[in-house]
Short mmCIF file of C-alpha atoms in Angstrom, two decimals:
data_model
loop_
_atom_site.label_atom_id
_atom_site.label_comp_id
_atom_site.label_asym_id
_atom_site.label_seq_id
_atom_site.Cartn_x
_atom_site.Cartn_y
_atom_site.Cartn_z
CA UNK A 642 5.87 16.47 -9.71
CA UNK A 643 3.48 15.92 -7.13
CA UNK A 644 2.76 12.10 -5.16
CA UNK A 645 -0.79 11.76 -5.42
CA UNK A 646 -0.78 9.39 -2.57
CA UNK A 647 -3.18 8.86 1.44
CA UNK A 648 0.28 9.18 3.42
CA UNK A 649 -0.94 6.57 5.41
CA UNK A 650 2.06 3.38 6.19
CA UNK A 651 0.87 -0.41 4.66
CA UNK A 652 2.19 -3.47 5.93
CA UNK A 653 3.48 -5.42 2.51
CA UNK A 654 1.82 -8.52 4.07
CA UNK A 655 -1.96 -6.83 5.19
CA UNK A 656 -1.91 -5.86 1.58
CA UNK A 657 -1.35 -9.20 -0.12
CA UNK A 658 -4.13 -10.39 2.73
CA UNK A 659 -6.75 -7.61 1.40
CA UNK A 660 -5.96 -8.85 -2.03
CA UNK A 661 -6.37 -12.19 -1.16
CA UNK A 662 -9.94 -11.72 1.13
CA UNK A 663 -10.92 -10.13 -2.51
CA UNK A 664 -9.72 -12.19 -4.98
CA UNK A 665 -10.83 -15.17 -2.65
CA UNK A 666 -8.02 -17.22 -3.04
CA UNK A 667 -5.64 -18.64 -0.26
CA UNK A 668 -2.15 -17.20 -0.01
CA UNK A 669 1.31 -17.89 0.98
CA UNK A 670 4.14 -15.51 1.45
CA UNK A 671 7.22 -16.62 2.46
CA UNK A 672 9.93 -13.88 2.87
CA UNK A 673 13.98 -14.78 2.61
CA UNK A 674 16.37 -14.30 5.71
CA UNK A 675 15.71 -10.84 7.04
CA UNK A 676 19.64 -10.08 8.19
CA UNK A 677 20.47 -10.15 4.34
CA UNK A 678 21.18 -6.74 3.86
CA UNK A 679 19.88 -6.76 0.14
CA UNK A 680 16.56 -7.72 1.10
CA UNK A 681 15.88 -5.87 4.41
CA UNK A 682 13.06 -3.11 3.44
CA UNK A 683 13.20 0.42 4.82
CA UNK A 684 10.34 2.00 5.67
CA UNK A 685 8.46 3.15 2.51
CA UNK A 686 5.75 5.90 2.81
CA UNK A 687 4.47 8.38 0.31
CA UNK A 688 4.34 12.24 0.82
CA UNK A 689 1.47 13.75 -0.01
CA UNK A 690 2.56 17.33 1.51
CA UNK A 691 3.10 19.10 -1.35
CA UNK A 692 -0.01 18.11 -3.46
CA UNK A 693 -2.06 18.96 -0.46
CA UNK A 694 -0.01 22.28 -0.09
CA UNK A 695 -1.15 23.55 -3.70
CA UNK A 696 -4.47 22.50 -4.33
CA UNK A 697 -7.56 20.89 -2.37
CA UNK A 698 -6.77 16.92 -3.14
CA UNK A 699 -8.60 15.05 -0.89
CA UNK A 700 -7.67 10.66 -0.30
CA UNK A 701 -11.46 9.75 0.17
CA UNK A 702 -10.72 6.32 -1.39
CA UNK A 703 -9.77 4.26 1.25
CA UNK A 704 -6.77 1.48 0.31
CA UNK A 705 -8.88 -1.61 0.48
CA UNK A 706 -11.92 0.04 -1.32
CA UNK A 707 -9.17 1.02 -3.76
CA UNK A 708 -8.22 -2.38 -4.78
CA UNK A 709 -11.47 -3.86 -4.40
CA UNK A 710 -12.08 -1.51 -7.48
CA UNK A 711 -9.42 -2.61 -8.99
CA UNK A 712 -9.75 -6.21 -9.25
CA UNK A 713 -13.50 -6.38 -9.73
#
């Protein structure tokens, strides 16, 4: 099983802004109480070690070109 992933750390709320810039529609997040312990995130990053270990898989899509794609 290999991550296919950049290995690169995304703030949750810069994402829903690229999405937004794209999709060209106003937002609003509004998170709940950060000391609940059921809905404080940990840091979430993917590993792309091993897929870069055994082959030659390059990221050359960068995340917002990569949802730009996406939605259009």
């Amino acid at each position: 099983v290999y991550n296919i992933c950049s290995g690169e750390q995304y703030k949750l709320k810069d994402i829903i802004q690229t999405i937004s810039n794209i999709l060209e529609v106003p937002y609003k997040v509004t998170f709940s109480d950060s000391n609940s312990k059921e809905l404080t995130s940990t840091l979430i990053c993917g590993d792309n070690s091993k897929i870069l270990t055994h082959s030659k898989f390059p990221s050359l899509i960068p995340l917002d070109l990569g949802l730009k794609n996406t939605f259009n």
